[in-house]
Coordinates of C-alpha atoms and ligand atoms in Angstrom, one line a residue:
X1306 CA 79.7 73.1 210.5
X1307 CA 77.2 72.4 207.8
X1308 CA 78.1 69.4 205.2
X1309 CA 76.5 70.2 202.0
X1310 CA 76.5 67.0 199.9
X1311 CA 76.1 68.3 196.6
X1312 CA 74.1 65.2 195.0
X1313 CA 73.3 66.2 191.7
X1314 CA 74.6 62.8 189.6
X1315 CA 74.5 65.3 186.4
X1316 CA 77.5 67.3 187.8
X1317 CA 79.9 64.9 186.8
X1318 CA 83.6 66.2 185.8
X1319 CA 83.9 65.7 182.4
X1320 CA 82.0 68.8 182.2
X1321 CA 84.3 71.0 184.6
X1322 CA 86.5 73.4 182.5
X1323 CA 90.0 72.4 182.1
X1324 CA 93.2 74.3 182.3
X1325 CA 96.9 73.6 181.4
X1326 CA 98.0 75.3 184.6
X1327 CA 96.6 77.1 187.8
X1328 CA 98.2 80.8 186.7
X1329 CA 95.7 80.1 183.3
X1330 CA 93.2 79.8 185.6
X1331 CA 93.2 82.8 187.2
X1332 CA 93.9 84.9 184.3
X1333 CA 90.5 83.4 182.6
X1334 CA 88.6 83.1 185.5
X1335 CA 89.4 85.9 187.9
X1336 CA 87.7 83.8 190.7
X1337 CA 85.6 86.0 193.1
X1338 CA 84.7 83.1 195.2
X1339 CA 87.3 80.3 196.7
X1340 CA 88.1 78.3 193.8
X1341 CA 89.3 74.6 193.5
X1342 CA 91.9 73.1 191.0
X1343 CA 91.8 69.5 190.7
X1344 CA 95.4 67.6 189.2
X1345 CA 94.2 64.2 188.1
X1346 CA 97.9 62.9 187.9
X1347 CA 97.9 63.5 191.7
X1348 CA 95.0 62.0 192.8
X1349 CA 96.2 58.7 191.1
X1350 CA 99.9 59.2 192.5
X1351 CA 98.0 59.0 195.5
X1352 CA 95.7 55.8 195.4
X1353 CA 98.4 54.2 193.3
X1354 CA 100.5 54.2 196.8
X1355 CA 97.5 52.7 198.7
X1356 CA 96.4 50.5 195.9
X1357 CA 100.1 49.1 195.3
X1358 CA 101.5 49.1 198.7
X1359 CA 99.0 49.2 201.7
X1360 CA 98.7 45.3 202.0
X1361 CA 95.1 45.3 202.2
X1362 CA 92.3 47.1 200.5
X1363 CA 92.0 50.5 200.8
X1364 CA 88.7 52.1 201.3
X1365 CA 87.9 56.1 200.8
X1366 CA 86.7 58.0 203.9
X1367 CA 84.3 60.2 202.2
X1368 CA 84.2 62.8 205.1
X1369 CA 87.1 64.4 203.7
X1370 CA 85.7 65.5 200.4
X1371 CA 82.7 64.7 199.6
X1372 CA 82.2 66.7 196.6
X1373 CA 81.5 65.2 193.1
X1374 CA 84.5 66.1 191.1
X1375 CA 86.8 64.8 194.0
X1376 CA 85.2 61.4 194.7
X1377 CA 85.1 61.0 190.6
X1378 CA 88.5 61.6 191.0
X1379 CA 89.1 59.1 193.6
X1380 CA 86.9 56.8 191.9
X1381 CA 88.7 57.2 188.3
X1382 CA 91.9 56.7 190.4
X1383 CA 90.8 53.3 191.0
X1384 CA 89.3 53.1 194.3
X1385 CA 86.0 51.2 194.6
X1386 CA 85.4 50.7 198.2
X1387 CA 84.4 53.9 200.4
X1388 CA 83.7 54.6 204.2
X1389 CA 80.9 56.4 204.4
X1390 CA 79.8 57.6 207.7
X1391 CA 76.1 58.8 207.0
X1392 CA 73.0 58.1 205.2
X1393 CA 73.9 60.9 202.9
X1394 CA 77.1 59.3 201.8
X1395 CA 76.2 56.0 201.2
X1396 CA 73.7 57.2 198.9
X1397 CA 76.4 59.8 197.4
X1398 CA 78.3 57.0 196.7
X1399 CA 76.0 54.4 195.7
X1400 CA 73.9 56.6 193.4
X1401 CA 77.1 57.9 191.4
X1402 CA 79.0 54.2 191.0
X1403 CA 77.1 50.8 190.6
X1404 CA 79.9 48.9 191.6
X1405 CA 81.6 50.8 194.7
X1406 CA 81.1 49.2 198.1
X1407 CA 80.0 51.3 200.9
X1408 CA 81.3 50.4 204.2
X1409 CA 79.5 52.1 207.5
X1410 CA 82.2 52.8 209.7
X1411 CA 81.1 55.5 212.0
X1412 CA 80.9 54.7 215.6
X1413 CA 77.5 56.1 216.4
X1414 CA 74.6 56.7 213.9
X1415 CA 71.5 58.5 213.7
X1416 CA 68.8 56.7 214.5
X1417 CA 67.6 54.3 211.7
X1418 CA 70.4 54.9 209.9
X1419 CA 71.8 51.3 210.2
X1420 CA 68.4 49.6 209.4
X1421 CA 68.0 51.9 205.9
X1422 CA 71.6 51.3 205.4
X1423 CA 71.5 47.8 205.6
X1424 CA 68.2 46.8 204.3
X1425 CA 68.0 49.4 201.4
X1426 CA 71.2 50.3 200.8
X1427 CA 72.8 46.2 201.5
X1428 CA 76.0 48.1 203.8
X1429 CA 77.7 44.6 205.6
X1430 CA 80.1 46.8 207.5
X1431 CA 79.2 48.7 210.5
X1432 CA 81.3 49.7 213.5
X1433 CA 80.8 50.1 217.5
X1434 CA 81.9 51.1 220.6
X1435 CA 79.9 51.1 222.8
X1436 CA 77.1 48.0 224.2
X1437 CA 74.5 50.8 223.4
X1438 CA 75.3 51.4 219.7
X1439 CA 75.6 47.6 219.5
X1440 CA 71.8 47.0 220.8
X1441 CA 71.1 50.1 218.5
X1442 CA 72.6 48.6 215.7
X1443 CA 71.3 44.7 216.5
X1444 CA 67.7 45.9 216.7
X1445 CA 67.8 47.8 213.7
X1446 CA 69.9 45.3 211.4
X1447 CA 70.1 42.1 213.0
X1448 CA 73.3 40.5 213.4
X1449 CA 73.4 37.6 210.6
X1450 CA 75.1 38.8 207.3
X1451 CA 76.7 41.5 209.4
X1452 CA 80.5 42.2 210.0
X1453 CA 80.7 44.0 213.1
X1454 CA 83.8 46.0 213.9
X1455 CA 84.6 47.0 217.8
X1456 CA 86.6 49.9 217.5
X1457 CA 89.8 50.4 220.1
X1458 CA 91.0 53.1 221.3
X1459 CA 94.5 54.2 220.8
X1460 CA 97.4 55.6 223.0
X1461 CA 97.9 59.4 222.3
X1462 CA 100.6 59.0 219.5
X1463 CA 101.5 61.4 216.6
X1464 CA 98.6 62.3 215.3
X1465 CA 98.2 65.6 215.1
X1466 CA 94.2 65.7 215.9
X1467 CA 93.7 63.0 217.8
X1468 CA 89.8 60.7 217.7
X1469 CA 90.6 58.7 221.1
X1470 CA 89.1 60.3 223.5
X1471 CA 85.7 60.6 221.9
X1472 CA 85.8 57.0 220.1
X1473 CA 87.2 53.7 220.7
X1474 CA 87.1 51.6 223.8
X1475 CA 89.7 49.7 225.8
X1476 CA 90.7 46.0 225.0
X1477 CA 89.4 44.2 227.9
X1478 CA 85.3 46.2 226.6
X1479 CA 86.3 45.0 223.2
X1480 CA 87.0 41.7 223.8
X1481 CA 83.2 41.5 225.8
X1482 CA 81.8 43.6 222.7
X1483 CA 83.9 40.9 220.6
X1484 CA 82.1 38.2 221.9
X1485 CA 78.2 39.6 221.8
X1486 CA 78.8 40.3 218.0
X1487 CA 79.6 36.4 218.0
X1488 CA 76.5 35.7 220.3
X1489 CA 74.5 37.9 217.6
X1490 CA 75.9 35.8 214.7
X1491 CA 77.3 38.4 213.0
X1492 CA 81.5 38.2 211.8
X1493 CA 83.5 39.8 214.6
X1494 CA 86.1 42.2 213.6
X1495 CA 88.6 45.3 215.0
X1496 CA 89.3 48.9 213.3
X1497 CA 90.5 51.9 215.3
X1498 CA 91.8 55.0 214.4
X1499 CA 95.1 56.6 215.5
X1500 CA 94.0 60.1 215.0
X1501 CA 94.4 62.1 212.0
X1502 CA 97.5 63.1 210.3
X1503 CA 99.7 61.1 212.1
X1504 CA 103.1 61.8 211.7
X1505 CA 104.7 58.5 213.9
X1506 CA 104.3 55.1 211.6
X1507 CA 105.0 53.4 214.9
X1508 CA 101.7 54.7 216.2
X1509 CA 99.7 52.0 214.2
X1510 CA 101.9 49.6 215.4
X1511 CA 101.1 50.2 218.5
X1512 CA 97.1 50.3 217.8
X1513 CA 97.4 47.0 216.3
X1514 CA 98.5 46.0 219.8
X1515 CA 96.1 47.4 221.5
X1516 CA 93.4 45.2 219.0
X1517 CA 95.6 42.3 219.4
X1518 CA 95.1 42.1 223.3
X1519 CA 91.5 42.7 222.7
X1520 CA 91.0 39.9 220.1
X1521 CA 93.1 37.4 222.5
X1522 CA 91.0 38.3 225.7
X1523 CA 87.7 37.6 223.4
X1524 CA 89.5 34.3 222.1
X1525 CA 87.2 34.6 219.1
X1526 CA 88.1 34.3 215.2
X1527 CA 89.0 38.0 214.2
X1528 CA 87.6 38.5 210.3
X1529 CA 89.1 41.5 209.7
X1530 CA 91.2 44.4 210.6
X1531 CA 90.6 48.0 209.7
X1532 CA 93.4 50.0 210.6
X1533 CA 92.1 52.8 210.0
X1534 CA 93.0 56.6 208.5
X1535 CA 95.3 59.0 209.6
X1536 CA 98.1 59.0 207.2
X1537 CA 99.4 62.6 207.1
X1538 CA 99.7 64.6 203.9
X1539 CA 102.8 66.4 203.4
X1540 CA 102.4 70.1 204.6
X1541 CA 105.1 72.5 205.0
X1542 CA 105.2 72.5 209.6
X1543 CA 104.6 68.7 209.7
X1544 CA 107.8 66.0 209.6
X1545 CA 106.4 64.0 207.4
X1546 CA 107.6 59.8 207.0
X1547 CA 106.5 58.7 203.6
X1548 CA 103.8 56.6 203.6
X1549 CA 105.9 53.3 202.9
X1550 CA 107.3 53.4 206.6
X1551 CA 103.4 53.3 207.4
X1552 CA 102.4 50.5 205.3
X1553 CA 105.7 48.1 206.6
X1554 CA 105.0 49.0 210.1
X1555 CA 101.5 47.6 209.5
X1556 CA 102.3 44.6 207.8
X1557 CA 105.0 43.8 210.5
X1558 CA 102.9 44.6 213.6
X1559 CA 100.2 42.3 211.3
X1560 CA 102.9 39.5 212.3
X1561 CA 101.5 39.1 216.1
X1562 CA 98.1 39.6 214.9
X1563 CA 95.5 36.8 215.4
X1564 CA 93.8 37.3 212.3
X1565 CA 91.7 34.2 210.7
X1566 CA 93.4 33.0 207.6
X1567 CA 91.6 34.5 204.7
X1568 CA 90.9 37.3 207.1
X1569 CA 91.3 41.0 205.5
X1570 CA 93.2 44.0 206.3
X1571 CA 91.8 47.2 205.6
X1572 CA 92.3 51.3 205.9
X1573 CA 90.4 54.0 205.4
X1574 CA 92.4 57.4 204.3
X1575 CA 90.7 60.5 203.6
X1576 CA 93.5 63.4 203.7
X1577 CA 96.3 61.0 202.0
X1578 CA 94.1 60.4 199.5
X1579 CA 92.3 63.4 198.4
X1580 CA 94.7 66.5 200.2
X1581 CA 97.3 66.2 197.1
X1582 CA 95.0 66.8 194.0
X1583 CA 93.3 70.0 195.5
X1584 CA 94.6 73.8 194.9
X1585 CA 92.7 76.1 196.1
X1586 CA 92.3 79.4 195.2
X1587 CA 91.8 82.5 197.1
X1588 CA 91.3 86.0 196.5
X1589 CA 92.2 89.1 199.1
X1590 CA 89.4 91.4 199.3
X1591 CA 90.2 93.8 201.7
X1592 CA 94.0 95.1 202.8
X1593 CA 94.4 96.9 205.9
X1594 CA 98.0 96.9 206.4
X1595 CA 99.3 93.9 208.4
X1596 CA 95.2 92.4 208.2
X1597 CA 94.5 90.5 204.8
X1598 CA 90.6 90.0 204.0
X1599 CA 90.4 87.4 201.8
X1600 CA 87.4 85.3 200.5
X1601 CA 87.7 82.3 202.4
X1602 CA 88.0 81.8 206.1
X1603 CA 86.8 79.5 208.9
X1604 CA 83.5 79.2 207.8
X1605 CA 84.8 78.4 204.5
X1606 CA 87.6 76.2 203.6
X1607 CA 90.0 77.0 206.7
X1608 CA 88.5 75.5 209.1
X1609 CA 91.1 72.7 209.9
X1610 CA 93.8 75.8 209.9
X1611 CA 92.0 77.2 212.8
X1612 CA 91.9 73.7 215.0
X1613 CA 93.5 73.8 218.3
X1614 CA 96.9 72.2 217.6
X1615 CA 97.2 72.4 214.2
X1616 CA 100.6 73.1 213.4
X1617 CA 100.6 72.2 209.2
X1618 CA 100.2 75.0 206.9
X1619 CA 99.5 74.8 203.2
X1620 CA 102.4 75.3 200.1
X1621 CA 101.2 79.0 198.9
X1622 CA 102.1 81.3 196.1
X1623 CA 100.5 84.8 195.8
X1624 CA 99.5 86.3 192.3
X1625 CA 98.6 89.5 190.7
X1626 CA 97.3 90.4 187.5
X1627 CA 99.0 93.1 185.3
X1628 CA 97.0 95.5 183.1
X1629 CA 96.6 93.1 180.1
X1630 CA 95.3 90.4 182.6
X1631 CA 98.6 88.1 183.1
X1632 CA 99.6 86.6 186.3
X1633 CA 102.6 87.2 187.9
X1634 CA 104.3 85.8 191.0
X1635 CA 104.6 88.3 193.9
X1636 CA 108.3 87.6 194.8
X1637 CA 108.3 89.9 198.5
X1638 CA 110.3 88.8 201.4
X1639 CA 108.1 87.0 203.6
X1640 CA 106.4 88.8 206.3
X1641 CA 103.6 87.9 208.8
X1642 CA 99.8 88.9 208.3
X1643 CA 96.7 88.5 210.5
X1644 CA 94.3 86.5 207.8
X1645 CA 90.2 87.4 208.1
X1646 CA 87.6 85.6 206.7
X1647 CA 84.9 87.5 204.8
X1648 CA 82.1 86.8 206.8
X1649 CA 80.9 89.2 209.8
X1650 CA 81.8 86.9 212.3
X1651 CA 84.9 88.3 214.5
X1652 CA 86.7 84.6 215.3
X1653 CA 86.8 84.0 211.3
X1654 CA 90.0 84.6 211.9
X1655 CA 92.9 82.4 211.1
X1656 CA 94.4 82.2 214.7
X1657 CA 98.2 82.0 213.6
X1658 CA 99.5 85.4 211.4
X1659 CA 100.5 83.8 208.1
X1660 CA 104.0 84.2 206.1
X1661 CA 103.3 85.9 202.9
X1662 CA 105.1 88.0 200.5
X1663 CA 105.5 91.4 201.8
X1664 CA 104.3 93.2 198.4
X1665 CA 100.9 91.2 198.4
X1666 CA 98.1 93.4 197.7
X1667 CA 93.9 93.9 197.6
X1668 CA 92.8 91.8 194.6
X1669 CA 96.0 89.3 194.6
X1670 CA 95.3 85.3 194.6
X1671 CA 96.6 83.4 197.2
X1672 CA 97.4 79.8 195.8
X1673 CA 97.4 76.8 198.2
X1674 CA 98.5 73.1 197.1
X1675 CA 97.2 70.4 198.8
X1676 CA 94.4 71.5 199.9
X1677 CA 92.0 68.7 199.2
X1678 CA 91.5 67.5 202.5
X1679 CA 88.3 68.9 205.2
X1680 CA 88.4 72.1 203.3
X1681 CA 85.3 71.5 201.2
X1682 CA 84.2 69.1 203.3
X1683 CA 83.4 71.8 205.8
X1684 CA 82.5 75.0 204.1
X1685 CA 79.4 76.3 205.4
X1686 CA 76.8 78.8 203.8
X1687 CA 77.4 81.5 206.8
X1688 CA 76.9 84.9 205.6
X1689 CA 75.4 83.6 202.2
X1690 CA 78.8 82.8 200.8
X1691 CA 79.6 79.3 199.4
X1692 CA 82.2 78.4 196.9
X1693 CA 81.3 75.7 194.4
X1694 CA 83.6 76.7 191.5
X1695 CA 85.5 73.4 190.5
X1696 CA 88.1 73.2 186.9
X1697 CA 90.9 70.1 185.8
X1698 CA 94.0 71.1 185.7
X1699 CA 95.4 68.9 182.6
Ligands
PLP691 C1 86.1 56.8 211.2 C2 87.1 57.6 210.4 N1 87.7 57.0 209.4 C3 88.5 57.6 208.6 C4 88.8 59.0 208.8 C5 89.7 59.7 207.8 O1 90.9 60.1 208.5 P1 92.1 60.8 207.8 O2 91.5 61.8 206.9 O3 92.9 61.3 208.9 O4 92.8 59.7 207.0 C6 88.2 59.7 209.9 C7 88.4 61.1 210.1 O5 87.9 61.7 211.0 C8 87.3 58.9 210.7 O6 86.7 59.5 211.7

């Protein structure tokens, strides 16, 4: 998948057209390419909730929209501190708000990328392993003025994609990776991730375990705690606990917990905090009885629809226009239909047949809500088709 960061600091969303509803929308705009609808009310509802609850300070994981108008709306929401996981990001971030932190909390980086990012760029917070990406990181940055987090792995839980088994070690590494961060005079810290949309609160309780038998066996002054992302978003498919059970597990798992006092607790949410403020909007192109065409497909916004256990789906309402150009709901009983992408490719195809109303026809809009979340994030420019089409919904 290619990321595009889009990083013209012009683009800013004060200039995006604005709308008093998503059917208005449509009826001005008639998208032709995948179209996104941006609810400020909800992008606040949603960092209000970490902002106000999580006991700690909540950072953005940029990864899971990076585009302007979504990390403006993050940022406007009141969120100043941002895990970026590239190059490319911190300098999104940094070059669009002069007093956001940035926060380097991927695992493994390119090479040189932690000796720009912390000499140019002044990033304190970097992540490992592995003893490889800690001599990487060591000979690039130093360690003094550094806050090094080992990341642990985490039991299979209820996440529904889980990060384990490619990141994260076990306690007894940690607690040996715990100590050569000390020997390198940097701050020694712990983050893992349980894996993303989550659906079990108890899941972070038992990664905060798994760090707490790692900081014991190191028997070294743990500075902080990242507990990572993973809090789900509410699609219809998933059981979803509201986010308070996730934030009370944490802070009473944080009981047992050696952390240093003044030490800080941290997370890092993409999907919970940018998934809610997103419509998207799609256009069928092509209707060949039970197979829907539309604009949008794997290489475009549906990739995490088409990831091997993925079991969400997204809120969706189908439109058409009548001859004087209003919208109208199309109100068919449900049926199933196979969903193609437009691009020539024969897996952009969505892998499960979708539920959609029986009358739906070439030229309708399919509507989906919450759709913020690694939709944008990993549209690619396959076939020359690339939506960038962005309006505030007041
Ligand atoms: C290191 C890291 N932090 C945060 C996130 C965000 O996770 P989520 O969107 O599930 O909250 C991810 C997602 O892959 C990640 O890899």
């Amino acid at each position: 998948m290619t990321l595009r960061l889009v990083t013209d600091k012009t683009a800013a969303s004060p200039t995006l057209p604005r709308f008093p509803s998503v059917v208005a929308l449509i009826e001005q705009i008639r998208p032709v390419l995948p179209f996104y609808a941006l609810h400020p009310a909800r992008f606040r509802a949603a960092a209000d909730r970490f902002l106000n609850e999580f006991p700690g300070t909540p950072m953005y994981a940029v990864k899971a929209n990076p585009s302007l108008p979504v990390v403006d709306q993050i940022y406007e929401a009141g969120i100043r501190h941002f895990d970026t996981a590239s190059l490319a990001e911190i300098e999104l971030i940094q070059g669009r708000f002069s007093d956001a932190t940035c926060h380097f909390m991927a695992p493994v980086r390119l090479p040189g990328a932690a000796a720009k990012a912390a000499q140019e760029y002044g990033i304190k917070d970097f992540v490992v392993d592995s003893d490889q990406e800690l001599d990487k990181l060591l000979r690039e940055a130093g360690g003094k003025g550094l806050r090094i987090f080992v990341r642990i792995a985490t039991p299979l839980g209820g996440a529904i994609l889980e990060l384990s088994s490619k990141f994260g070690t076990k306690p007894d590494h940690g607690a040996k990776l715990l100590r050569r961060v000390v020997e390198a005079g940097a701050t020694p810290a712990l983050t893992f991730h349980v894996g993303s949309q989550c659906l079990s609160p108890f899941t972070y309780a038992q990664a905060v375990e798994m760090a707490r038998r790692a900081a014991v066996a190191a028997d070294v002054q743990i500075a902080a705690l990242d507990v990572g992302g993973g809090f789900p978003s509410n699609y219809p498919g998933n059981d979803v606990p509201p986010h308070h059970w996730y934030f009370d597990t944490i802070r009473e798992s944080l009981s047992t917990f050696p952390l240093m006092p003044g030490g800080e607790l941290l997370c890092e949410p993409g999907r919970a905090l940018c998934a809610e403020g997103s419509t998207l909007i799609t256009r069928v192109i092509l209707n060949k009885g039970e197979a829907l065409f539309l604009n949008d497909g794997s290489y475009g916004n549906m990739d995490e629809l088409c990831q091997p256990g993925w079991t969400a789906e997204y809120v969706r309402k189908v439109y058409w226009l009548d001859a004087n150009g209003r919208a109208h709901e199309r109100t068919g009983a449900p049926r199933p239909f196979r969903i193609y992408g437009p691009t020539c490719d024969t897996v952009d195809v969505l892998p499960k047949p979708m539920m959609l109303p029986g009358d739906i026809q070439f030229d309708d809009f399919i509507v989906f809500e919450n759709a913020g979340a690694y939709t944008a994030a990993c549209r690619t420019q396959f076939n020359g088709l690339f939506s960038d089409d962005w309006a505030i919904i007041e």
